Amino acid sequence: MIAFQDPLKQLPVRASTFAADVDGLYYFCVWVSIASFALILGLIVVSAIRDRRKREDQEPTSRVTHNTMLEVVWTLIPTVILMVIFAWGWRGQLDMAVAPGDALQYRATASMWKWDFFHPGENTPVDELYVPLNKPVKFTLDSRDVLHAFFVPAFRAKRDVVPGRYQTLWFQATRPSPQDGFWLFCAEYCGDGHSLMRKRVHVVGDADFAGRPWAKLPEEPAARGEIFWRRNCSACHTVDGSTATGPTFKGLWGREETMSDGSKVAVDETYVRESIRNPQAKIVKGYESAVMTPFPVDTLPDDQVGDIIEYLKTLKP
Ligand code: CUA
């Protein structure tokens, strides 16, 4: 592995064992491109000046049609450069393809438009990731609907998430994350909410990791409700008043909504619970084409629905 600095200040922080090698190859390509650009453009400019027609009656002088040496040189050098890029990329690809045997096993499921992350040995999905420092971790990725992609720039780790098959990816984090973590993106355009599939990855020491920080919930019901909203509802319901697939939650509590059949319904506990368990029972006018998947008790227990209701109450118009 060749460690390159980042002289052009283009790259995100390096936080995995892959980063130095990926950046080295990236900079190799950048320097080759800059050198080729300068060489080719320089030759064009020099010959345009030196060999320009200098008098009106000047005849073309060069009778050269072929130069074998020149042809060999300008074929061979780029070929060698391309082979270097290929070999370098291939070796890196192999490193990334094969996870160490002792890697911690994570799962991640993508769907429009959220991530469900499962920490090793756990069955409760969360939407913030925690990985231990200096330990290899492996992800098994799958999608419930369309193509997505799992991408953490700081780790130089990226994999398509493909419906109907399992993809894998591994990395080993080499530095603790900042307070609010590294960004994880969906890197494959997957529809309206693509940009909402943006999450946090925290890299923590062994002691913190053993405390299962991903499972910690706040004491305050509305604060827990916000977490459950983010996990379950945020793909379709905003809290800032902007329009998405479903009605916004901002100012929803206590409001009188007009249904598609013209009737009016006041938004209270009963209405919210019914809309979660059986979304088709009452459809808000204007949202007839938006079909919401019901959340049964085993995916969203009643106490979590209660917390979401407490959170709704805080979202004043
Ligand atoms: Cu999922 Cu873009």
PDB file of C-alpha atoms and ligand atoms in Angstrom:
ATOM      1  CA  MET A   1       0.000   0.000   0.000  1.00  0.00           C
ATOM      2  CA  ILE A   2       1.368   3.338  -0.975  1.00  0.00           C
ATOM      3  CA  ALA A   3       0.267   6.185   1.249  1.00  0.00           C
ATOM      4  CA  PHE A   4      -0.294   9.363  -0.710  1.00  0.00           C
ATOM      5  CA  GLN A   5      -1.077  12.694   0.758  1.00  0.00           C
ATOM      6  CA  ASP A   6      -3.955  14.724  -0.629  1.00  0.00           C
ATOM      7  CA  PRO A   7      -2.145  17.616  -2.324  1.00  0.00           C
ATOM      8  CA  LEU A   8      -5.182  18.819  -4.279  1.00  0.00           C
ATOM      9  CA  LYS A   9      -7.443  18.656  -1.195  1.00  0.00           C
ATOM     10  CA  GLN A  10     -10.100  16.673  -2.982  1.00  0.00           C
ATOM     11  CA  LEU A  11     -10.760  13.695  -0.790  1.00  0.00           C
ATOM     12  CA  PRO A  12     -12.751  13.006   2.362  1.00  0.00           C
ATOM     13  CA  VAL A  13     -11.037  12.020   5.599  1.00  0.00           C
ATOM     14  CA  ARG A  14      -9.314   8.629   5.451  1.00  0.00           C
ATOM     15  CA  ALA A  15     -10.882   6.320   7.972  1.00  0.00           C
ATOM     16  CA  SER A  16     -10.334   2.766   6.768  1.00  0.00           C
ATOM     17  CA  THR A  17      -7.548   0.427   5.749  1.00  0.00           C
ATOM     18  CA  PHE A  18      -8.618   0.806   2.102  1.00  0.00           C
ATOM     19  CA  ALA A  19      -8.364   4.565   2.008  1.00  0.00           C
ATOM     20  CA  ALA A  20      -4.640   5.069   1.344  1.00  0.00           C
ATOM     21  CA  ASP A  21      -4.571   2.591  -1.534  1.00  0.00           C
ATOM     22  CA  VAL A  22      -7.739   3.944  -3.170  1.00  0.00           C
ATOM     23  CA  ASP A  23      -6.444   7.505  -2.856  1.00  0.00           C
ATOM     24  CA  GLY A  24      -3.073   6.477  -4.287  1.00  0.00           C
ATOM     25  CA  LEU A  25      -4.730   5.072  -7.391  1.00  0.00           C
ATOM     26  CA  TYR A  26      -6.982   8.110  -7.622  1.00  0.00           C
ATOM     27  CA  TYR A  27      -4.001  10.462  -7.538  1.00  0.00           C
ATOM     28  CA  PHE A  28      -2.066   8.301  -9.985  1.00  0.00           C
ATOM     29  CA  CYS A  29      -4.938   8.761 -12.464  1.00  0.00           C
ATOM     30  CA  VAL A  30      -5.094  12.492 -11.722  1.00  0.00           C
ATOM     31  CA  TRP A  31      -1.342  13.002 -12.302  1.00  0.00           C
ATOM     32  CA  VAL A  32      -1.348  10.908 -15.478  1.00  0.00           C
ATOM     33  CA  SER A  33      -4.281  12.966 -16.769  1.00  0.00           C
ATOM     34  CA  ILE A  34      -2.605  16.268 -15.935  1.00  0.00           C
ATOM     35  CA  ALA A  35       0.698  15.161 -17.515  1.00  0.00           C
ATOM     36  CA  SER A  36      -1.048  13.911 -20.682  1.00  0.00           C
ATOM     37  CA  PHE A  37      -3.031  17.103 -20.926  1.00  0.00           C
ATOM     38  CA  ALA A  38       0.077  19.261 -20.587  1.00  0.00           C
ATOM     39  CA  LEU A  39       2.102  17.150 -23.015  1.00  0.00           C
ATOM     40  CA  ILE A  40      -0.531  16.980 -25.758  1.00  0.00           C
ATOM     41  CA  LEU A  41      -1.651  20.578 -25.459  1.00  0.00           C
ATOM     42  CA  GLY A  42       1.996  21.738 -25.255  1.00  0.00           C
ATOM     43  CA  LEU A  43       2.886  19.919 -28.484  1.00  0.00           C
ATOM     44  CA  ILE A  44      -0.142  21.392 -30.245  1.00  0.00           C
ATOM     45  CA  VAL A  45       0.685  24.920 -29.147  1.00  0.00           C
ATOM     46  CA  VAL A  46       4.416  24.626 -29.940  1.00  0.00           C
ATOM     47  CA  SER A  47       3.847  23.197 -33.418  1.00  0.00           C
ATOM     48  CA  ALA A  48       1.069  25.665 -34.171  1.00  0.00           C
ATOM     49  CA  ILE A  49       3.489  28.482 -33.519  1.00  0.00           C
ATOM     50  CA  ARG A  50       6.717  27.002 -34.884  1.00  0.00           C
ATOM     51  CA  ASP A  51       5.295  25.378 -37.998  1.00  0.00           C
ATOM     52  CA  ARG A  52       2.657  27.900 -38.940  1.00  0.00           C
ATOM     53  CA  ARG A  53       2.455  29.208 -42.531  1.00  0.00           C
ATOM     54  CA  LYS A  54       4.584  32.314 -42.522  1.00  0.00           C
ATOM     55  CA  ARG A  55       3.981  33.750 -46.009  1.00  0.00           C
ATOM     56  CA  GLU A  56       0.955  33.780 -48.288  1.00  0.00           C
ATOM     57  CA  ASP A  57       2.769  31.888 -51.052  1.00  0.00           C
ATOM     58  CA  GLN A  58       4.386  29.269 -48.804  1.00  0.00           C
ATOM     59  CA  GLU A  59       3.839  25.696 -50.053  1.00  0.00           C
ATOM     60  CA  PRO A  60       3.245  22.798 -47.653  1.00  0.00           C
ATOM     61  CA  THR A  61       6.695  21.320 -47.044  1.00  0.00           C
ATOM     62  CA  SER A  62       6.297  18.138 -45.026  1.00  0.00           C
ATOM     63  CA  ARG A  63       5.977  14.899 -46.992  1.00  0.00           C
ATOM     64  CA  VAL A  64       6.018  12.720 -43.869  1.00  0.00           C
ATOM     65  CA  THR A  65       3.146  10.195 -43.855  1.00  0.00           C
ATOM     66  CA  HIS A  66       4.392   7.690 -41.313  1.00  0.00           C
ATOM     67  CA  ASN A  67       6.830   7.286 -38.430  1.00  0.00           C
ATOM     68  CA  THR A  68       6.981   3.791 -36.991  1.00  0.00           C
ATOM     69  CA  MET A  69       9.061   4.751 -33.955  1.00  0.00           C
ATOM     70  CA  LEU A  70       6.590   7.464 -32.994  1.00  0.00           C
ATOM     71  CA  GLU A  71       3.618   5.137 -33.422  1.00  0.00           C
ATOM     72  CA  VAL A  72       5.224   2.442 -31.271  1.00  0.00           C
ATOM     73  CA  VAL A  73       6.074   4.920 -28.539  1.00  0.00           C
ATOM     74  CA  TRP A  74       2.652   6.503 -28.341  1.00  0.00           C
ATOM     75  CA  THR A  75       0.978   3.119 -28.275  1.00  0.00           C
ATOM     76  CA  LEU A  76       3.309   1.457 -25.826  1.00  0.00           C
ATOM     77  CA  ILE A  77       3.471   4.133 -23.151  1.00  0.00           C
ATOM     78  CA  PRO A  78      -0.317   4.521 -22.736  1.00  0.00           C
ATOM     79  CA  THR A  79      -0.685   0.733 -22.797  1.00  0.00           C
ATOM     80  CA  VAL A  80       1.773   0.382 -19.932  1.00  0.00           C
ATOM     81  CA  ILE A  81       0.025   3.143 -17.982  1.00  0.00           C
ATOM     82  CA  LEU A  82      -3.379   1.525 -18.509  1.00  0.00           C
ATOM     83  CA  MET A  83      -2.040  -1.869 -17.427  1.00  0.00           C
ATOM     84  CA  VAL A  84      -0.685  -0.296 -14.239  1.00  0.00           C
ATOM     85  CA  ILE A  85      -4.103   1.254 -13.529  1.00  0.00           C
ATOM     86  CA  PHE A  86      -5.792  -2.059 -14.263  1.00  0.00           C
ATOM     87  CA  ALA A  87      -3.474  -4.103 -12.052  1.00  0.00           C
ATOM     88  CA  TRP A  88      -3.666  -1.592  -9.220  1.00  0.00           C
ATOM     89  CA  GLY A  89      -7.467  -1.483  -9.367  1.00  0.00           C
ATOM     90  CA  TRP A  90      -7.750  -5.252  -9.687  1.00  0.00           C
ATOM     91  CA  ARG A  91      -5.609  -5.878  -6.643  1.00  0.00           C
ATOM     92  CA  GLY A  92      -7.640  -3.355  -4.637  1.00  0.00           C
ATOM     93  CA  GLN A  93     -10.855  -4.939  -5.861  1.00  0.00           C
ATOM     94  CA  LEU A  94      -9.694  -8.355  -4.671  1.00  0.00           C
ATOM     95  CA  ASP A  95      -8.800  -6.950  -1.235  1.00  0.00           C
ATOM     96  CA  MET A  96     -12.276  -5.496  -0.973  1.00  0.00           C
ATOM     97  CA  ALA A  97     -14.030  -8.601  -2.262  1.00  0.00           C
ATOM     98  CA  VAL A  98     -12.760 -11.018   0.360  1.00  0.00           C
ATOM     99  CA  ALA A  99     -13.566 -10.206   3.978  1.00  0.00           C
ATOM    100  CA  PRO A 100     -11.307 -11.578   6.719  1.00  0.00           C
ATOM    101  CA  GLY A 101     -12.752 -14.688   8.386  1.00  0.00           C
ATOM    102  CA  ASP A 102     -13.080 -12.986  11.773  1.00  0.00           C
ATOM    103  CA  ALA A 103     -15.086  -9.997  10.492  1.00  0.00           C
ATOM    104  CA  LEU A 104     -18.147  -9.014  12.535  1.00  0.00           C
ATOM    105  CA  GLN A 105     -21.299  -9.821  10.572  1.00  0.00           C
ATOM    106  CA  TYR A 106     -23.731  -6.990   9.925  1.00  0.00           C
ATOM    107  CA  ARG A 107     -26.781  -6.861   7.713  1.00  0.00           C
ATOM    108  CA  ALA A 108     -28.264  -3.891   5.939  1.00  0.00           C
ATOM    109  CA  THR A 109     -31.557  -3.815   4.076  1.00  0.00           C
ATOM    110  CA  ALA A 110     -32.369  -0.950   1.764  1.00  0.00           C
ATOM    111  CA  SER A 111     -35.865   0.016   0.736  1.00  0.00           C
ATOM    112  CA  MET A 112     -37.452   3.149  -0.651  1.00  0.00           C
ATOM    113  CA  TRP A 113     -36.278   5.232   1.195  1.00  0.00           C
ATOM    114  CA  LYS A 114     -34.611   3.989   4.288  1.00  0.00           C
ATOM    115  CA  TRP A 115     -31.898   1.724   5.622  1.00  0.00           C
ATOM    116  CA  ASP A 116     -32.464  -1.009   8.176  1.00  0.00           C
ATOM    117  CA  PHE A 117     -29.162  -1.815   9.834  1.00  0.00           C
ATOM    118  CA  PHE A 118     -28.777  -4.949  11.922  1.00  0.00           C
ATOM    119  CA  HIS A 119     -25.840  -5.073  14.286  1.00  0.00           C
ATOM    120  CA  PRO A 120     -24.093  -8.424  14.799  1.00  0.00           C
ATOM    121  CA  GLY A 121     -26.488 -10.979  16.220  1.00  0.00           C
ATOM    122  CA  GLU A 122     -29.380  -8.525  16.502  1.00  0.00           C
ATOM    123  CA  ASN A 123     -32.800  -8.576  14.913  1.00  0.00           C
ATOM    124  CA  THR A 124     -34.019  -5.068  15.661  1.00  0.00           C
ATOM    125  CA  PRO A 125     -33.351  -2.692  12.794  1.00  0.00           C
ATOM    126  CA  VAL A 126     -31.797   0.657  13.644  1.00  0.00           C
ATOM    127  CA  ASP A 127     -30.883   3.520  11.381  1.00  0.00           C
ATOM    128  CA  GLU A 128     -27.569   4.604  12.843  1.00  0.00           C
ATOM    129  CA  LEU A 129     -24.576   2.351  12.539  1.00  0.00           C
ATOM    130  CA  TYR A 130     -21.859   1.706  15.086  1.00  0.00           C
ATOM    131  CA  VAL A 131     -18.711  -0.157  14.144  1.00  0.00           C
ATOM    132  CA  PRO A 132     -15.730  -0.957  16.369  1.00  0.00           C
ATOM    133  CA  LEU A 133     -12.387   0.704  15.785  1.00  0.00           C
ATOM    134  CA  ASN A 134      -9.644  -1.382  14.122  1.00  0.00           C
ATOM    135  CA  LYS A 135     -11.813  -4.475  13.610  1.00  0.00           C
ATOM    136  CA  PRO A 136     -12.974  -5.809  10.273  1.00  0.00           C
ATOM    137  CA  VAL A 137     -16.734  -5.687   9.753  1.00  0.00           C
ATOM    138  CA  LYS A 138     -18.662  -7.327   6.968  1.00  0.00           C
ATOM    139  CA  PHE A 139     -22.046  -6.298   5.627  1.00  0.00           C
ATOM    140  CA  THR A 140     -24.535  -8.480   3.836  1.00  0.00           C
ATOM    141  CA  LEU A 141     -26.688  -6.155   1.784  1.00  0.00           C
ATOM    142  CA  ASP A 142     -30.080  -6.649   0.260  1.00  0.00           C
ATOM    143  CA  SER A 143     -32.875  -4.549  -1.158  1.00  0.00           C
ATOM    144  CA  ARG A 144     -36.636  -4.908  -0.794  1.00  0.00           C
ATOM    145  CA  ASP A 145     -37.437  -3.052  -3.975  1.00  0.00           C
ATOM    146  CA  VAL A 146     -35.068  -1.321  -6.398  1.00  0.00           C
ATOM    147  CA  LEU A 147     -31.346  -0.756  -6.842  1.00  0.00           C
ATOM    148  CA  HIS A 148     -29.670   1.193  -4.054  1.00  0.00           C
ATOM    149  CA  ALA A 149     -25.995   1.518  -3.147  1.00  0.00           C
ATOM    150  CA  PHE A 150     -24.211   1.495   0.189  1.00  0.00           C
ATOM    151  CA  PHE A 151     -21.498   4.126   0.238  1.00  0.00           C
ATOM    152  CA  VAL A 152     -19.354   5.482   3.057  1.00  0.00           C
ATOM    153  CA  PRO A 153     -16.848   7.918   1.528  1.00  0.00           C
ATOM    154  CA  ALA A 154     -14.638   8.032   4.619  1.00  0.00           C
ATOM    155  CA  PHE A 155     -14.094   4.259   4.349  1.00  0.00           C
ATOM    156  CA  ARG A 156     -13.823   4.280   0.525  1.00  0.00           C
ATOM    157  CA  ALA A 157     -16.394   1.482   0.719  1.00  0.00           C
ATOM    158  CA  LYS A 158     -19.172   1.239  -1.835  1.00  0.00           C
ATOM    159  CA  ARG A 159     -21.408  -1.542  -3.059  1.00  0.00           C
ATOM    160  CA  ASP A 160     -24.551  -1.750  -5.117  1.00  0.00           C
ATOM    161  CA  VAL A 161     -27.537  -3.149  -3.237  1.00  0.00           C
ATOM    162  CA  VAL A 162     -29.477  -5.323  -5.613  1.00  0.00           C
ATOM    163  CA  PRO A 163     -32.997  -6.719  -5.175  1.00  0.00           C
ATOM    164  CA  GLY A 164     -33.098 -10.489  -5.359  1.00  0.00           C
ATOM    165  CA  ARG A 165     -29.496 -11.167  -4.396  1.00  0.00           C
ATOM    166  CA  TYR A 166     -27.119 -10.639  -1.513  1.00  0.00           C
ATOM    167  CA  GLN A 167     -24.148  -8.369  -1.954  1.00  0.00           C
ATOM    168  CA  THR A 168     -21.330  -8.132   0.549  1.00  0.00           C
ATOM    169  CA  LEU A 169     -18.883  -5.457   1.554  1.00  0.00           C
ATOM    170  CA  TRP A 170     -16.335  -5.180   4.294  1.00  0.00           C
ATOM    171  CA  PHE A 171     -14.026  -2.580   5.761  1.00  0.00           C
ATOM    172  CA  GLN A 172     -11.916  -1.912   8.808  1.00  0.00           C
ATOM    173  CA  ALA A 173     -12.223   1.519  10.383  1.00  0.00           C
ATOM    174  CA  THR A 174      -8.937   3.092  11.438  1.00  0.00           C
ATOM    175  CA  ARG A 175      -9.999   6.209  13.285  1.00  0.00           C
ATOM    176  CA  PRO A 176     -12.805   7.199  15.651  1.00  0.00           C
ATOM    177  CA  SER A 177     -15.601   9.134  14.001  1.00  0.00           C
ATOM    178  CA  PRO A 178     -16.325  12.764  14.817  1.00  0.00           C
ATOM    179  CA  GLN A 179     -19.105  13.441  17.333  1.00  0.00           C
ATOM    180  CA  ASP A 180     -21.911  12.986  14.812  1.00  0.00           C
ATOM    181  CA  GLY A 181     -20.327  10.174  12.801  1.00  0.00           C
ATOM    182  CA  PHE A 182     -19.305   9.708   9.194  1.00  0.00           C
ATOM    183  CA  TRP A 183     -21.849  10.011   6.396  1.00  0.00           C
ATOM    184  CA  LEU A 184     -23.323   6.984   4.738  1.00  0.00           C
ATOM    185  CA  PHE A 185     -25.115   7.603   1.458  1.00  0.00           C
ATOM    186  CA  CYS A 186     -27.296   5.764  -0.954  1.00  0.00           C
ATOM    187  CA  ALA A 187     -25.252   6.168  -4.121  1.00  0.00           C
ATOM    188  CA  GLU A 188     -27.714   4.860  -6.675  1.00  0.00           C
ATOM    189  CA  TYR A 189     -30.605   7.065  -7.698  1.00  0.00           C
ATOM    190  CA  CYS A 190     -33.692   5.273  -6.413  1.00  0.00           C
ATOM    191  CA  GLY A 191     -36.559   7.728  -6.737  1.00  0.00           C
ATOM    192  CA  ASP A 192     -38.042  10.735  -4.951  1.00  0.00           C
ATOM    193  CA  GLY A 193     -36.566  10.012  -1.543  1.00  0.00           C
ATOM    194  CA  HIS A 194     -33.070   9.027  -2.694  1.00  0.00           C
ATOM    195  CA  SER A 195     -31.479  11.904  -0.813  1.00  0.00           C
ATOM    196  CA  LEU A 196     -33.229  10.831   2.411  1.00  0.00           C
ATOM    197  CA  MET A 197     -31.170   7.620   2.473  1.00  0.00           C
ATOM    198  CA  ARG A 198     -28.349   9.441   4.169  1.00  0.00           C
ATOM    199  CA  LYS A 199     -27.301   8.063   7.535  1.00  0.00           C
ATOM    200  CA  ARG A 200     -24.549   8.182  10.138  1.00  0.00           C
ATOM    201  CA  VAL A 201     -21.822   5.647  10.892  1.00  0.00           C
ATOM    202  CA  HIS A 202     -20.075   5.933  14.226  1.00  0.00           C
ATOM    203  CA  VAL A 203     -16.677   4.378  14.856  1.00  0.00           C
ATOM    204  CA  VAL A 204     -16.211   3.716  18.555  1.00  0.00           C
ATOM    205  CA  GLY A 205     -13.712   1.976  20.833  1.00  0.00           C
ATOM    206  CA  ASP A 206     -14.316  -1.525  22.153  1.00  0.00           C
ATOM    207  CA  ALA A 207     -15.688  -0.392  25.506  1.00  0.00           C
ATOM    208  CA  ASP A 208     -18.261   1.926  23.937  1.00  0.00           C
ATOM    209  CA  PHE A 209     -19.149  -0.692  21.368  1.00  0.00           C
ATOM    210  CA  ALA A 210     -19.812  -3.284  24.077  1.00  0.00           C
ATOM    211  CA  GLY A 211     -22.387  -0.875  25.547  1.00  0.00           C
ATOM    212  CA  ARG A 212     -24.554  -1.314  22.417  1.00  0.00           C
ATOM    213  CA  PRO A 213     -24.956   2.421  21.839  1.00  0.00           C
ATOM    214  CA  TRP A 214     -27.254   1.776  18.855  1.00  0.00           C
ATOM    215  CA  ALA A 215     -29.891   0.319  21.173  1.00  0.00           C
ATOM    216  CA  LYS A 216     -29.963   3.254  23.589  1.00  0.00           C
ATOM    217  CA  LEU A 217     -33.185   5.225  23.601  1.00  0.00           C
ATOM    218  CA  PRO A 218     -33.829   8.581  25.251  1.00  0.00           C
ATOM    219  CA  GLU A 219     -35.932   8.808  28.435  1.00  0.00           C
ATOM    220  CA  GLU A 220     -38.285  11.361  26.979  1.00  0.00           C
ATOM    221  CA  PRO A 221     -41.189   9.855  24.958  1.00  0.00           C
ATOM    222  CA  ALA A 222     -41.208  12.562  22.267  1.00  0.00           C
ATOM    223  CA  ALA A 223     -37.449  12.148  21.754  1.00  0.00           C
ATOM    224  CA  ARG A 224     -37.942   8.402  21.354  1.00  0.00           C
ATOM    225  CA  GLY A 225     -40.832   9.161  19.017  1.00  0.00           C
ATOM    226  CA  GLU A 226     -38.512  11.170  16.814  1.00  0.00           C
ATOM    227  CA  ILE A 227     -36.228   8.137  16.498  1.00  0.00           C
ATOM    228  CA  PHE A 228     -39.175   5.880  15.631  1.00  0.00           C
ATOM    229  CA  TRP A 229     -40.428   8.474  13.136  1.00  0.00           C
ATOM    230  CA  ARG A 230     -37.006   8.541  11.493  1.00  0.00           C
ATOM    231  CA  ARG A 231     -36.869   4.765  11.384  1.00  0.00           C
ATOM    232  CA  ASN A 232     -40.378   4.146  10.115  1.00  0.00           C
ATOM    233  CA  CYS A 233     -42.076   7.225   8.713  1.00  0.00           C
ATOM    234  CA  SER A 234     -39.467   9.707   7.504  1.00  0.00           C
ATOM    235  CA  ALA A 235     -39.202   8.193   4.039  1.00  0.00           C
ATOM    236  CA  CYS A 236     -42.671   9.544   3.228  1.00  0.00           C
ATOM    237  CA  HIS A 237     -43.650  12.046   5.936  1.00  0.00           C
ATOM    238  CA  THR A 238     -41.610  15.178   6.544  1.00  0.00           C
ATOM    239  CA  VAL A 239     -41.677  17.190   9.775  1.00  0.00           C
ATOM    240  CA  ASP A 240     -40.727  20.523   8.219  1.00  0.00           C
ATOM    241  CA  GLY A 241     -43.941  21.118   6.264  1.00  0.00           C
ATOM    242  CA  SER A 242     -42.538  20.164   2.864  1.00  0.00           C
ATOM    243  CA  THR A 243     -44.496  17.825   0.632  1.00  0.00           C
ATOM    244  CA  ALA A 244     -43.439  14.223   0.185  1.00  0.00           C
ATOM    245  CA  THR A 245     -45.181  10.963  -0.660  1.00  0.00           C
ATOM    246  CA  GLY A 246     -47.532  11.384   2.308  1.00  0.00           C
ATOM    247  CA  PRO A 247     -48.857  14.402   4.235  1.00  0.00           C
ATOM    248  CA  THR A 248     -46.320  16.265   6.353  1.00  0.00           C
ATOM    249  CA  PHE A 249     -46.398  15.705  10.121  1.00  0.00           C
ATOM    250  CA  LYS A 250     -45.824  19.368  10.856  1.00  0.00           C
ATOM    251  CA  GLY A 251     -48.915  20.855  12.469  1.00  0.00           C
ATOM    252  CA  LEU A 252     -50.766  17.579  11.919  1.00  0.00           C
ATOM    253  CA  TRP A 253     -51.762  17.001  15.524  1.00  0.00           C
ATOM    254  CA  GLY A 254     -55.278  18.255  16.288  1.00  0.00           C
ATOM    255  CA  ARG A 255     -55.856  19.411  12.738  1.00  0.00           C
ATOM    256  CA  GLU A 256     -59.039  18.571  10.882  1.00  0.00           C
ATOM    257  CA  GLU A 257     -58.154  16.639   7.732  1.00  0.00           C
ATOM    258  CA  THR A 258     -60.462  16.270   4.739  1.00  0.00           C
ATOM    259  CA  MET A 259     -60.669  12.700   3.480  1.00  0.00           C
ATOM    260  CA  SER A 260     -60.971  11.546  -0.127  1.00  0.00           C
ATOM    261  CA  ASP A 261     -64.700  10.912   0.391  1.00  0.00           C
ATOM    262  CA  GLY A 262     -65.194  14.488   1.601  1.00  0.00           C
ATOM    263  CA  SER A 263     -65.622  13.639   5.291  1.00  0.00           C
ATOM    264  CA  LYS A 264     -63.646  15.470   7.986  1.00  0.00           C
ATOM    265  CA  VAL A 265     -61.549  13.716  10.594  1.00  0.00           C
ATOM    266  CA  ALA A 266     -59.794  15.285  13.571  1.00  0.00           C
ATOM    267  CA  VAL A 267     -56.234  14.013  14.002  1.00  0.00           C
ATOM    268  CA  ASP A 268     -56.128  12.321  17.405  1.00  0.00           C
ATOM    269  CA  GLU A 269     -54.670   9.149  18.931  1.00  0.00           C
ATOM    270  CA  THR A 270     -57.301   6.901  17.380  1.00  0.00           C
ATOM    271  CA  TYR A 271     -56.852   8.326  13.901  1.00  0.00           C
ATOM    272  CA  VAL A 272     -53.054   8.128  14.060  1.00  0.00           C
ATOM    273  CA  ARG A 273     -53.055   4.551  15.312  1.00  0.00           C
ATOM    274  CA  GLU A 274     -55.564   3.490  12.656  1.00  0.00           C
ATOM    275  CA  SER A 275     -53.517   5.204   9.948  1.00  0.00           C
ATOM    276  CA  ILE A 276     -50.444   3.237  11.035  1.00  0.00           C
ATOM    277  CA  ARG A 277     -52.124  -0.161  11.407  1.00  0.00           C
ATOM    278  CA  ASN A 278     -54.554   0.150   8.492  1.00  0.00           C
ATOM    279  CA  PRO A 279     -53.479   3.025   6.263  1.00  0.00           C
ATOM    280  CA  GLN A 280     -56.153   2.422   3.623  1.00  0.00           C
ATOM    281  CA  ALA A 281     -59.037   2.918   6.072  1.00  0.00           C
ATOM    282  CA  LYS A 282     -59.047   6.698   5.680  1.00  0.00           C
ATOM    283  CA  ILE A 283     -57.221   8.428   2.853  1.00  0.00           C
ATOM    284  CA  VAL A 284     -56.463  12.124   3.057  1.00  0.00           C
ATOM    285  CA  LYS A 285     -57.775  14.049   0.065  1.00  0.00           C
ATOM    286  CA  GLY A 286     -55.054  14.466  -2.537  1.00  0.00           C
ATOM    287  CA  TYR A 287     -53.100  11.356  -1.451  1.00  0.00           C
ATOM    288  CA  GLU A 288     -55.314   8.732  -3.123  1.00  0.00           C
ATOM    289  CA  SER A 289     -52.440   7.419  -5.245  1.00  0.00           C
ATOM    290  CA  ALA A 290     -49.980   7.083  -2.350  1.00  0.00           C
ATOM    291  CA  VAL A 291     -50.229   3.546  -1.014  1.00  0.00           C
ATOM    292  CA  MET A 292     -48.704   3.096   2.441  1.00  0.00           C
ATOM    293  CA  THR A 293     -47.610  -0.279   3.769  1.00  0.00           C
ATOM    294  CA  PRO A 294     -49.382  -1.105   7.046  1.00  0.00           C
ATOM    295  CA  PHE A 295     -47.234  -1.388  10.188  1.00  0.00           C
ATOM    296  CA  PRO A 296     -48.479  -4.349  12.220  1.00  0.00           C
ATOM    297  CA  VAL A 297     -47.853  -4.685  15.966  1.00  0.00           C
ATOM    298  CA  ASP A 298     -44.781  -6.878  15.534  1.00  0.00           C
ATOM    299  CA  THR A 299     -42.908  -4.293  13.433  1.00  0.00           C
ATOM    300  CA  LEU A 300     -44.125  -1.231  15.330  1.00  0.00           C
ATOM    301  CA  PRO A 301     -45.336  -2.085  18.849  1.00  0.00           C
ATOM    302  CA  ASP A 302     -47.993   0.020  20.570  1.00  0.00           C
ATOM    303  CA  ASP A 303     -45.531   1.713  22.920  1.00  0.00           C
ATOM    304  CA  GLN A 304     -43.583   2.976  19.915  1.00  0.00           C
ATOM    305  CA  VAL A 305     -46.790   4.232  18.287  1.00  0.00           C
ATOM    306  CA  GLY A 306     -47.447   6.073  21.556  1.00  0.00           C
ATOM    307  CA  ASP A 307     -43.989   7.663  21.387  1.00  0.00           C
ATOM    308  CA  ILE A 308     -44.592   8.743  17.794  1.00  0.00           C
ATOM    309  CA  ILE A 309     -47.868  10.355  18.914  1.00  0.00           C
ATOM    310  CA  GLU A 310     -45.987  12.261  21.623  1.00  0.00           C
ATOM    311  CA  TYR A 311     -43.523  13.422  18.968  1.00  0.00           C
ATOM    312  CA  LEU A 312     -46.371  14.509  16.657  1.00  0.00           C
ATOM    313  CA  LYS A 313     -47.720  16.711  19.457  1.00  0.00           C
ATOM    314  CA  THR A 314     -44.434  18.653  19.490  1.00  0.00           C
ATOM    315  CA  LEU A 315     -44.584  19.464  15.759  1.00  0.00           C
ATOM    316  CA  LYS A 316     -46.521  22.725  16.050  1.00  0.00           C
ATOM    317  CA  PRO A 317     -47.642  24.441  12.835  1.00  0.00           C
TER     318      PRO A 317
HETATM  319 CU1  CUA B   1     -31.702   4.333  -2.255  1.00  0.00          CU
HETATM  320 CU2  CUA B   1     -30.861   6.036  -3.693  1.00  0.00          CU
END
